[in-house]
Tab-separated table of C-alpha atoms in Angstrom:
chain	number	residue	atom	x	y	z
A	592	UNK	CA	-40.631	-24.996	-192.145
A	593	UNK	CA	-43.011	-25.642	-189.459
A	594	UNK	CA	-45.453	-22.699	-188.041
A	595	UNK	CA	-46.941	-24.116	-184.869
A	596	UNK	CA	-50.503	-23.257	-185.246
A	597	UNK	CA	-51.958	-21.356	-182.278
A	598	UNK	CA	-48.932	-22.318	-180.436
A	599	UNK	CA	-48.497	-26.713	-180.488
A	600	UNK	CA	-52.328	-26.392	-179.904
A	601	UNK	CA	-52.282	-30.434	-180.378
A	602	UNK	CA	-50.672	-30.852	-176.990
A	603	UNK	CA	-51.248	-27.680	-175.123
A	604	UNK	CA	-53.848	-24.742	-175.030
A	605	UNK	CA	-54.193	-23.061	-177.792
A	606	UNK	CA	-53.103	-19.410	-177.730
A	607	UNK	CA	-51.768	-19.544	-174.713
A	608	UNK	CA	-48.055	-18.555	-173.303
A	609	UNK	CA	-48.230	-22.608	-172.647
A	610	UNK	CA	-48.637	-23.429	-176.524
A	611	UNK	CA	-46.517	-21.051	-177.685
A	612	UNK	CA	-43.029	-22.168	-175.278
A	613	UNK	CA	-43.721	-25.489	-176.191
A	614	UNK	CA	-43.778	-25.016	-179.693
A	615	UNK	CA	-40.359	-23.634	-179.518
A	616	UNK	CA	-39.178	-26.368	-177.581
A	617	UNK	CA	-40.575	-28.464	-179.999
A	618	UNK	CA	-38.567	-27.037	-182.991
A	619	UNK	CA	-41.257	-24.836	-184.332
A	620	UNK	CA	-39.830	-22.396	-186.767
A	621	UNK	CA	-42.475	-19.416	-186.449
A	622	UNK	CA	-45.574	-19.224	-184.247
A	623	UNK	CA	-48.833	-18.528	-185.478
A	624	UNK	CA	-51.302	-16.728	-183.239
A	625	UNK	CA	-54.595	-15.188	-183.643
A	626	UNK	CA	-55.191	-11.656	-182.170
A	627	UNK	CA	-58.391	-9.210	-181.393
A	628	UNK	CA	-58.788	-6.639	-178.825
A	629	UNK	CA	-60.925	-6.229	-175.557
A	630	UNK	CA	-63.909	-3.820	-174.898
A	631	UNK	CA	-61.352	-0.977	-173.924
A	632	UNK	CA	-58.966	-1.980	-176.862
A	633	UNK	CA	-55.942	-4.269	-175.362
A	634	UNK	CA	-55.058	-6.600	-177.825
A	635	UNK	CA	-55.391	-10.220	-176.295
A	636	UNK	CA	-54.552	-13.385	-177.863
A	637	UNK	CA	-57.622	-15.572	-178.828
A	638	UNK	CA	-59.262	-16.843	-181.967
A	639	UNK	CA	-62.944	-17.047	-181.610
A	640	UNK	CA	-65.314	-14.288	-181.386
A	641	UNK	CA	-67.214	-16.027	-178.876
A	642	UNK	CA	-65.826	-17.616	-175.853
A	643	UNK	CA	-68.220	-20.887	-175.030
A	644	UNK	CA	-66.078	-22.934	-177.326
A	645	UNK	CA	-63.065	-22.722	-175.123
A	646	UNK	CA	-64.049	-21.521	-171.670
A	647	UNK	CA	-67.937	-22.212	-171.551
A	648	UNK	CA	-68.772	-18.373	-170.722
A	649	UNK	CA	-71.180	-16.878	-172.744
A	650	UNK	CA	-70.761	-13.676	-175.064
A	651	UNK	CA	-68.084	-12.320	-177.970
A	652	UNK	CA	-64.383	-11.623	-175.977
A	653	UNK	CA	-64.628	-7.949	-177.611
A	654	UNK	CA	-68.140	-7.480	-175.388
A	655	UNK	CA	-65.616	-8.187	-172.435
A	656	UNK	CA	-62.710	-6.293	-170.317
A	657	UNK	CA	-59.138	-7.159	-169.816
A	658	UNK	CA	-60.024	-7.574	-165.460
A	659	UNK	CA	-63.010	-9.945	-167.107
A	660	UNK	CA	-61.005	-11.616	-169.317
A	661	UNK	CA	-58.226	-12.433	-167.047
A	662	UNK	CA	-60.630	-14.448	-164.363
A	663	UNK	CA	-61.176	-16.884	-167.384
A	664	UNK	CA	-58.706	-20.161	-167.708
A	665	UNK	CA	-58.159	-22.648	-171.017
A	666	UNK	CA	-57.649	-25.893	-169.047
A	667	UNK	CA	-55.567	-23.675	-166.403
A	668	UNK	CA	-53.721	-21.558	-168.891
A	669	UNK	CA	-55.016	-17.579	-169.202
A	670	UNK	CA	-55.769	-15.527	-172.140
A	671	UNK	CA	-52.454	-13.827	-172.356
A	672	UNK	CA	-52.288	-10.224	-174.013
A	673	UNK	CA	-50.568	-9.911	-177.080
A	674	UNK	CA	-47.489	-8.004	-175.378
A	675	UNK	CA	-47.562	-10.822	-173.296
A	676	UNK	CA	-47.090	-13.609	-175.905
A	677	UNK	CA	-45.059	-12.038	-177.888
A	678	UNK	CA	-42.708	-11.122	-174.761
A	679	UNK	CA	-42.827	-15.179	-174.106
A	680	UNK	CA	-41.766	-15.850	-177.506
A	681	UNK	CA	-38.010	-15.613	-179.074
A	682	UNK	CA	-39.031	-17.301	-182.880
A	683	UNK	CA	-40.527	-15.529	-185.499
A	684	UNK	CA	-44.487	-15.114	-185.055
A	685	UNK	CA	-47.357	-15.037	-187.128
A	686	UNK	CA	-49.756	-12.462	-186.269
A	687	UNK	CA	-52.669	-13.169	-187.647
A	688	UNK	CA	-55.566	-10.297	-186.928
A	689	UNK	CA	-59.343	-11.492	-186.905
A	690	UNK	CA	-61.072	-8.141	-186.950
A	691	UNK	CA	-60.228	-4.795	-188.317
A	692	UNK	CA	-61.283	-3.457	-185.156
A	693	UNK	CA	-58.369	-2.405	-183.343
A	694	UNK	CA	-55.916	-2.524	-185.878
A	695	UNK	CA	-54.388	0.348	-184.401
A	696	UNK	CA	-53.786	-0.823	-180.880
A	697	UNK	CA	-52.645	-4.575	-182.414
A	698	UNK	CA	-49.783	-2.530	-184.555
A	699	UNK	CA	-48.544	-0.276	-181.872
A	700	UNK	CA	-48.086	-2.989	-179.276
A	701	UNK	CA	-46.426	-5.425	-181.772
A	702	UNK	CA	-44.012	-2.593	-182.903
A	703	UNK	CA	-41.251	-3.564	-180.711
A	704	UNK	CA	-41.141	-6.976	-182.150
A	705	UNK	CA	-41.092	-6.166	-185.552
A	706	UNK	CA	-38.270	-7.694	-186.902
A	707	UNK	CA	-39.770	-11.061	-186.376
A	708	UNK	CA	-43.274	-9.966	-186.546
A	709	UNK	CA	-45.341	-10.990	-189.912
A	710	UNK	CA	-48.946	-9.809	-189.424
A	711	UNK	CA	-51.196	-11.809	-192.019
A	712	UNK	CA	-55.252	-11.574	-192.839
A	713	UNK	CA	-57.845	-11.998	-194.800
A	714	UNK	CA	-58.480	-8.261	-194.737
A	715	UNK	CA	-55.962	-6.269	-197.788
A	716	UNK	CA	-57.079	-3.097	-195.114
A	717	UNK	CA	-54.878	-4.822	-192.518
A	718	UNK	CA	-52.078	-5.322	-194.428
A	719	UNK	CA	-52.301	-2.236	-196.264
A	720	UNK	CA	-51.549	-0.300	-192.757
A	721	UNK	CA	-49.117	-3.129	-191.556
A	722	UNK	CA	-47.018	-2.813	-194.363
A	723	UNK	CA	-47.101	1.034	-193.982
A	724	UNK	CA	-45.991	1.064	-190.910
A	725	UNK	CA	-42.887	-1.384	-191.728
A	726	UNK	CA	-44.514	-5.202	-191.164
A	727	UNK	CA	-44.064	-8.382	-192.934
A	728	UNK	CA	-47.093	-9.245	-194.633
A	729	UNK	CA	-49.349	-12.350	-195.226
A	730	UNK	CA	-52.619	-12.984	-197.184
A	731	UNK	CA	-54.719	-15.189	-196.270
A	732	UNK	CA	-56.888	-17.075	-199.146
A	733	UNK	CA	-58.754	-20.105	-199.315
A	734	UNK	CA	-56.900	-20.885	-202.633
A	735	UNK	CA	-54.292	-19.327	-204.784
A	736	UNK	CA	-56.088	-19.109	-207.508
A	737	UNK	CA	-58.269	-16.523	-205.407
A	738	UNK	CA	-55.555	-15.283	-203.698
A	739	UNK	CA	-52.192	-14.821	-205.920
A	740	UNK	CA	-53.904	-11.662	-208.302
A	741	UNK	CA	-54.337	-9.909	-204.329
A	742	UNK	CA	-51.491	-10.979	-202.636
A	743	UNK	CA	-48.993	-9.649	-205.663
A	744	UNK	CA	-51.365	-6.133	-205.423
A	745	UNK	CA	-50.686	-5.751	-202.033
A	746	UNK	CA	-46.665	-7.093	-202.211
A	747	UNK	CA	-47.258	-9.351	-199.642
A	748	UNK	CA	-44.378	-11.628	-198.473
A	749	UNK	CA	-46.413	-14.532	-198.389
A	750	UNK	CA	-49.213	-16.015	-199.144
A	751	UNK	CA	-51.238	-18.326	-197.316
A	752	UNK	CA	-53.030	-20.968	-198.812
A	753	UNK	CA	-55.241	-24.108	-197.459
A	754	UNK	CA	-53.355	-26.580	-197.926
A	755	UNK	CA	-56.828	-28.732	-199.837
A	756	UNK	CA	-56.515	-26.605	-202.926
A	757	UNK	CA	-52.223	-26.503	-203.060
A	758	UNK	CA	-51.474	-27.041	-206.984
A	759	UNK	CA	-47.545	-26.993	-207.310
A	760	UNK	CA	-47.951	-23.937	-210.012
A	761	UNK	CA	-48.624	-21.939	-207.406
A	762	UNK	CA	-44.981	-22.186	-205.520
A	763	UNK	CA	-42.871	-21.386	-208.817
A	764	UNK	CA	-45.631	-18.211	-209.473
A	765	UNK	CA	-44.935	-16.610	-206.497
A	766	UNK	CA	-41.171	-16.764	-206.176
A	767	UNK	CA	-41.198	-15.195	-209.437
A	768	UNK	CA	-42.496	-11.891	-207.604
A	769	UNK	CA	-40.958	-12.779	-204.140
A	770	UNK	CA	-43.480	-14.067	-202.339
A	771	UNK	CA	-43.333	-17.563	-200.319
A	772	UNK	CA	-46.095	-20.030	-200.016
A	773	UNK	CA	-47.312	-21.469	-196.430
A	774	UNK	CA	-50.182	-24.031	-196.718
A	775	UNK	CA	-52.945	-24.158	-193.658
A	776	UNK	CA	-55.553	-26.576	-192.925
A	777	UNK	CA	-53.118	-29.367	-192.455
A	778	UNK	CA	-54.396	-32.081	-190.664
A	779	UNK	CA	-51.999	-35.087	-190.208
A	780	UNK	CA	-48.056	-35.531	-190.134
A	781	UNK	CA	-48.339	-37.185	-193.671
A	782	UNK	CA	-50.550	-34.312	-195.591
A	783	UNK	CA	-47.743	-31.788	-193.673
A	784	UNK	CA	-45.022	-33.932	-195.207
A	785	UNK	CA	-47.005	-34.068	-198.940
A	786	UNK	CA	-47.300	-30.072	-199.055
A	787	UNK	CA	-43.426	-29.810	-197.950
A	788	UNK	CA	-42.109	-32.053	-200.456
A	789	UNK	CA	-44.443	-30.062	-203.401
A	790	UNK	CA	-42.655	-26.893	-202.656
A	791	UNK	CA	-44.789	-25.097	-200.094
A	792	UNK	CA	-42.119	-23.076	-197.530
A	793	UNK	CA	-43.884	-23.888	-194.996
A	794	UNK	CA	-47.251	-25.493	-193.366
A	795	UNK	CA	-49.178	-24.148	-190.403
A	796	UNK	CA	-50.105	-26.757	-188.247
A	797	UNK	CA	-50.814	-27.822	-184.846
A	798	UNK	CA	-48.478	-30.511	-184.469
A	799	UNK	CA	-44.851	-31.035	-185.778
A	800	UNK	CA	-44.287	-31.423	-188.985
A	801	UNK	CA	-40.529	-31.373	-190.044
A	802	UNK	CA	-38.682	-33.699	-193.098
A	803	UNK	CA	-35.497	-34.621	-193.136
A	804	UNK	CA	-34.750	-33.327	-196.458
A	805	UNK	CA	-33.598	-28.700	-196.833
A	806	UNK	CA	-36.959	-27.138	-197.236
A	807	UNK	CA	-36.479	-23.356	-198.708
């Protein structure tokens, strides 16, 4: 299974309506997208806290408005709000939230999507309210070993692992409490391939990454 990370961010803007449709042309099997919310509390879709890196203007996006926000362009593509993107997209998405700020807003707005809606974080708070109110859940860890004692606390549905410190273990562990592996940080087509064939469900990455073989 292939999660197009921030959309297919290698040939298109990340986190933009752009990324995401092309992803799905692509043969993307779930989107993952990054959300936090403005000044006034509209979710928007964007990963940084600071904008420079992707639109050269200065400050953190939560310091801005929505009307602010929408005069700003990645390579001609705008920062679409969450109820946008998600409007723009038909496969299942990957919500993941950077902030606990605004966890309220990002949950009521994604509501009408939630059969196809898994929100996933590094934050158990997050998921602890997502699941509450009904969501698929993800944890994010930097390795299972950190991560699998949490994620089976919290009943998460998956659990999201860079894909550096995958150790097969890991797969056969957490289908033993229902819970299916996605590996992140993957960098090329071949370590994509690697992670697929060890028994990861999934890897979130920019670019396509699909074997010929069933995956689960």
């Amino acid at each position: 299974m292939w999660i197009a990370h921030r959309g297919a961010s290698a040939h298109a803007p990340e986190n933009t309506v752009k990324a995401f449709k092309l992803a799905e042309q692509m043969g993307a099997h779930g989107i993952e997208m990054d959300v936090q919310v403005t000044r006034e509390g509209v979710p928007v879709v964007f990963h940084d806290q600071w904008l420079r890196r992707l639109t050269r203007f200065p400050g953190r996006l939560t310091a801005h408005t929505l009307v602010e926000l929408r005069k700003i362009k990645l390579q001609g593509e705008g920062i679409p709000t969450l109820r946008e993107a998600l409007q723009h997209t038909r496969i299942p998405v990957f919500l993941e939230v950077k902030d606990p700020h605004g966890i309220k807003q990002i949950l009521e707005n994604a509501v009408p999507h939630k059969k196809r809606v898994t929100v996933i974080s590094f934050y158990p708070g997050v998921l602890a309210k997502a699941k509450k109110q009904g969501f698929k859940t993800g944890l994010l860890s930097l390795t299972g070993i950190l991560g699998s004692g949490l994620a089976a606390k919290l009943k998460t549905d998956y659990l999201l692992v860079h894909g550096r410190f995958y150790r097969k273990g890991l797969t056969q562990a957490a289908e033993a409490r229902g819970t299916k592996i996605l590996a992140w940080g993957v960098h090329t087509p071949k370590h994509g391939q690697k992670l697929l064939r060890s028994g990861v469900h999934g890897v979130v990455a920019d670019f396509p990454v699909h074997l010929q073989t069933t995956q689960k």
